[in-house]
mmCIF file with all atom_site columns, C-alpha atoms in Angstrom:
data_model
loop_
_atom_site.group_PDB
_atom_site.id
_atom_site.type_symbol
_atom_site.label_atom_id
_atom_site.label_alt_id
_atom_site.label_comp_id
_atom_site.label_asym_id
_atom_site.label_entity_id
_atom_site.label_seq_id
_atom_site.pdbx_PDB_ins_code
_atom_site.Cartn_x
_atom_site.Cartn_y
_atom_site.Cartn_z
_atom_site.occupancy
_atom_site.B_iso_or_equiv
_atom_site.pdbx_formal_charge
_atom_site.auth_seq_id
_atom_site.auth_comp_id
_atom_site.auth_asym_id
_atom_site.auth_atom_id
_atom_site.pdbx_PDB_model_num
ATOM 1  C CA . MET M 1 1  ? -7.580  -23.342 20.088  1.00 0.00 ? 3  MET M CA 1
ATOM 2  C CA . THR M 1 2  ? -8.213  -19.654 19.582  1.00 0.00 ? 4  THR M CA 1
ATOM 3  C CA . GLY M 1 3  ? -5.569  -17.673 17.802  1.00 0.00 ? 5  GLY M CA 1
ATOM 4  C CA . TYR M 1 4  ? -4.844  -14.003 17.378  1.00 0.00 ? 6  TYR M CA 1
ATOM 5  C CA . TYR M 1 5  ? -7.191  -13.558 14.425  1.00 0.00 ? 7  TYR M CA 1
ATOM 6  C CA . ASP M 1 6  ? -10.053 -15.302 16.218  1.00 0.00 ? 8  ASP M CA 1
ATOM 7  C CA . ILE M 1 7  ? -9.676  -12.869 19.100  1.00 0.00 ? 9  ILE M CA 1
ATOM 8  C CA . VAL M 1 8  ? -9.583  -9.894  16.732  1.00 0.00 ? 10 VAL M CA 1
ATOM 9  C CA . LEU M 1 9  ? -12.750 -11.086 14.987  1.00 0.00 ? 11 LEU M CA 1
ATOM 10 C CA . GLY M 1 10 ? -14.463 -11.404 18.366  1.00 0.00 ? 12 GLY M CA 1
ATOM 11 C CA . LEU M 1 11 ? -13.294 -8.011  19.592  1.00 0.00 ? 13 LEU M CA 1
ATOM 12 C CA . ILE M 1 12 ? -14.692 -6.093  16.620  1.00 0.00 ? 14 ILE M CA 1
ATOM 13 C CA . PRO M 1 13 ? -18.415 -6.473  17.482  1.00 0.00 ? 15 PRO M CA 1
ATOM 14 C CA . VAL M 1 14 ? -17.735 -6.393  21.220  1.00 0.00 ? 16 VAL M CA 1
ATOM 15 C CA . SER M 1 15 ? -15.903 -3.087  20.947  1.00 0.00 ? 17 SER M CA 1
ATOM 16 C CA . LEU M 1 16 ? -18.557 -1.651  18.637  1.00 0.00 ? 18 LEU M CA 1
ATOM 17 C CA . ILE M 1 17 ? -21.390 -2.503  21.029  1.00 0.00 ? 19 ILE M CA 1
ATOM 18 C CA . THR M 1 18 ? -19.697 -1.563  24.291  1.00 0.00 ? 20 THR M CA 1
ATOM 19 C CA . ILE M 1 19 ? -18.151 1.699   23.113  1.00 0.00 ? 21 ILE M CA 1
ATOM 20 C CA . SER M 1 20 ? -21.372 2.737   21.374  1.00 0.00 ? 22 SER M CA 1
ATOM 21 C CA . ALA M 1 21 ? -23.348 1.999   24.521  1.00 0.00 ? 23 ALA M CA 1
ATOM 22 C CA . ALA M 1 22 ? -20.874 3.950   26.658  1.00 0.00 ? 24 ALA M CA 1
ATOM 23 C CA . PHE M 1 23 ? -21.154 6.989   24.381  1.00 0.00 ? 25 PHE M CA 1
ATOM 24 C CA . VAL M 1 24 ? -24.972 6.824   24.361  1.00 0.00 ? 26 VAL M CA 1
ATOM 25 C CA . VAL M 1 25 ? -25.072 6.560   28.164  1.00 0.00 ? 27 VAL M CA 1
ATOM 26 C CA . ALA M 1 26 ? -22.699 9.520   28.340  1.00 0.00 ? 28 ALA M CA 1
ATOM 27 C CA . GLY M 1 27 ? -25.253 11.581  26.400  1.00 0.00 ? 29 GLY M CA 1
ATOM 28 C CA . PHE M 1 28 ? -23.971 11.533  22.824  1.00 0.00 ? 30 PHE M CA 1
ATOM 29 C CA . THR M 1 29 ? -26.237 10.787  19.877  1.00 0.00 ? 31 THR M CA 1
ATOM 30 C CA . LEU M 1 30 ? -26.417 7.269   18.534  1.00 0.00 ? 32 LEU M CA 1
ATOM 31 C CA . THR M 1 31 ? -25.009 8.388   15.185  1.00 0.00 ? 33 THR M CA 1
ATOM 32 C CA . PHE M 1 32 ? -21.897 9.837   16.794  1.00 0.00 ? 34 PHE M CA 1
ATOM 33 C CA . ALA M 1 33 ? -21.548 6.865   19.149  1.00 0.00 ? 35 ALA M CA 1
ATOM 34 C CA . VAL M 1 34 ? -21.560 4.287   16.354  1.00 0.00 ? 36 VAL M CA 1
ATOM 35 C CA . ALA M 1 35 ? -19.200 6.342   14.197  1.00 0.00 ? 37 ALA M CA 1
ATOM 36 C CA . ALA M 1 36 ? -16.734 6.830   17.028  1.00 0.00 ? 38 ALA M CA 1
ATOM 37 C CA . ALA M 1 37 ? -16.888 3.184   18.082  1.00 0.00 ? 39 ALA M CA 1
ATOM 38 C CA . SER M 1 38 ? -16.358 1.981   14.532  1.00 0.00 ? 40 SER M CA 1
ATOM 39 C CA . THR M 1 39 ? -12.932 3.620   14.467  1.00 0.00 ? 41 THR M CA 1
ATOM 40 C CA . VAL M 1 40 ? -11.828 1.095   17.087  1.00 0.00 ? 42 VAL M CA 1
ATOM 41 C CA . GLY M 1 41 ? -13.028 -1.746  14.858  1.00 0.00 ? 43 GLY M CA 1
ATOM 42 C CA . VAL M 1 42 ? -11.158 -0.261  11.916  1.00 0.00 ? 44 VAL M CA 1
ATOM 43 C CA . ALA M 1 43 ? -8.037  0.049   14.066  1.00 0.00 ? 45 ALA M CA 1
ATOM 44 C CA . LEU M 1 44 ? -8.321  -3.623  15.072  1.00 0.00 ? 46 LEU M CA 1
ATOM 45 C CA . VAL M 1 45 ? -8.634  -4.720  11.451  1.00 0.00 ? 47 VAL M CA 1
ATOM 46 C CA . GLY M 1 46 ? -5.743  -2.473  10.439  1.00 0.00 ? 48 GLY M CA 1
ATOM 47 C CA . HIS M 1 47 ? -3.543  -3.912  13.162  1.00 0.00 ? 49 HIS M CA 1
ATOM 48 C CA . ALA M 1 48 ? -4.429  -7.472  12.176  1.00 0.00 ? 50 ALA M CA 1
ATOM 49 C CA . LEU M 1 49 ? -3.712  -6.820  8.494   1.00 0.00 ? 51 LEU M CA 1
ATOM 50 C CA . PHE M 1 50 ? -0.723  -4.518  8.475   1.00 0.00 ? 52 PHE M CA 1
ATOM 51 C CA . VAL M 1 51 ? 1.058   -4.650  11.845  1.00 0.00 ? 53 VAL M CA 1
ATOM 52 C CA . ASN M 1 52 ? 0.609   -8.318  12.679  1.00 0.00 ? 54 ASN M CA 1
ATOM 53 C CA . GLY M 1 53 ? -0.297  -9.572  9.225   1.00 0.00 ? 55 GLY M CA 1
ATOM 54 C CA . PRO M 1 54 ? -0.775  -13.179 8.277   1.00 0.00 ? 56 PRO M CA 1
ATOM 55 C CA . VAL M 1 55 ? 2.377   -14.854 7.016   1.00 0.00 ? 57 VAL M CA 1
ATOM 56 C CA . ASP M 1 56 ? 2.500   -17.917 4.830   1.00 0.00 ? 58 ASP M CA 1
ATOM 57 C CA . ALA M 1 57 ? 4.449   -20.750 6.423   1.00 0.00 ? 59 ALA M CA 1
ATOM 58 C CA . SER M 1 58 ? 6.638   -21.118 3.333   1.00 0.00 ? 60 SER M CA 1
ATOM 59 C CA . THR M 1 59 ? 7.833   -17.486 3.490   1.00 0.00 ? 61 THR M CA 1
ATOM 60 C CA . ARG M 1 60 ? 9.192   -17.630 7.016   1.00 0.00 ? 62 ARG M CA 1
ATOM 61 C CA . THR M 1 61 ? 12.970  -17.425 7.308   1.00 0.00 ? 63 THR M CA 1
ATOM 62 C CA . ASP M 1 62 ? 13.738  -19.983 9.977   1.00 0.00 ? 64 ASP M CA 1
ATOM 63 C CA . THR M 1 63 ? 17.113  -21.656 9.536   1.00 0.00 ? 65 THR M CA 1
ATOM 64 C CA . SER M 1 64 ? 15.592  -25.108 9.846   1.00 0.00 ? 66 SER M CA 1
ATOM 65 C CA . THR M 1 65 ? 12.905  -24.542 7.208   1.00 0.00 ? 67 THR M CA 1
ATOM 66 C CA . ALA M 1 66 ? 15.121  -22.433 4.940   1.00 0.00 ? 68 ALA M CA 1
ATOM 67 C CA . ASN M 1 67 ? 17.621  -25.249 4.528   1.00 0.00 ? 69 ASN M CA 1
ATOM 68 C CA . ALA M 1 68 ? 14.898  -27.833 4.048   1.00 0.00 ? 70 ALA M CA 1
ATOM 69 C CA . SER M 1 69 ? 13.077  -25.805 1.396   1.00 0.00 ? 71 SER M CA 1
ATOM 70 C CA . ARG M 1 70 ? 16.199  -25.535 -0.791  1.00 0.00 ? 72 ARG M CA 1
ATOM 71 C CA . ASP M 1 71 ? 16.415  -29.317 -1.032  1.00 0.00 ? 73 ASP M CA 1
ATOM 72 C CA . THR M 1 72 ? 12.797  -29.878 -2.046  1.00 0.00 ? 74 THR M CA 1
ATOM 73 C CA . PRO M 1 73 ? 11.687  -29.338 -5.651  1.00 0.00 ? 75 PRO M CA 1
ATOM 74 C CA . VAL M 1 74 ? 9.177   -26.613 -6.414  1.00 0.00 ? 76 VAL M CA 1
ATOM 75 C CA . SER M 1 75 ? 5.866   -27.824 -7.787  1.00 0.00 ? 77 SER M CA 1
ATOM 76 C CA . ALA M 1 76 ? 4.827   -26.021 -10.965 1.00 0.00 ? 78 ALA M CA 1
ATOM 77 C CA . ASP M 1 77 ? 1.132   -26.872 -10.549 1.00 0.00 ? 79 ASP M CA 1
#
């Protein structure tokens, strides 16, 4: 099953190739096309890290898991 982060990892090279190709076809230089297209990849990574960042299952604040985690001992290992 593909998740959000799998889709983001797939979109990074796809966006880089397609946007670069569109800029080159439009008449821009390859250097500008790759630089401009890479900003989309950076934006995707930034969104995945900071806007929709990965969350550890133990840090979620669901009422069902919050009550269960208080009753279980914490492992010191």
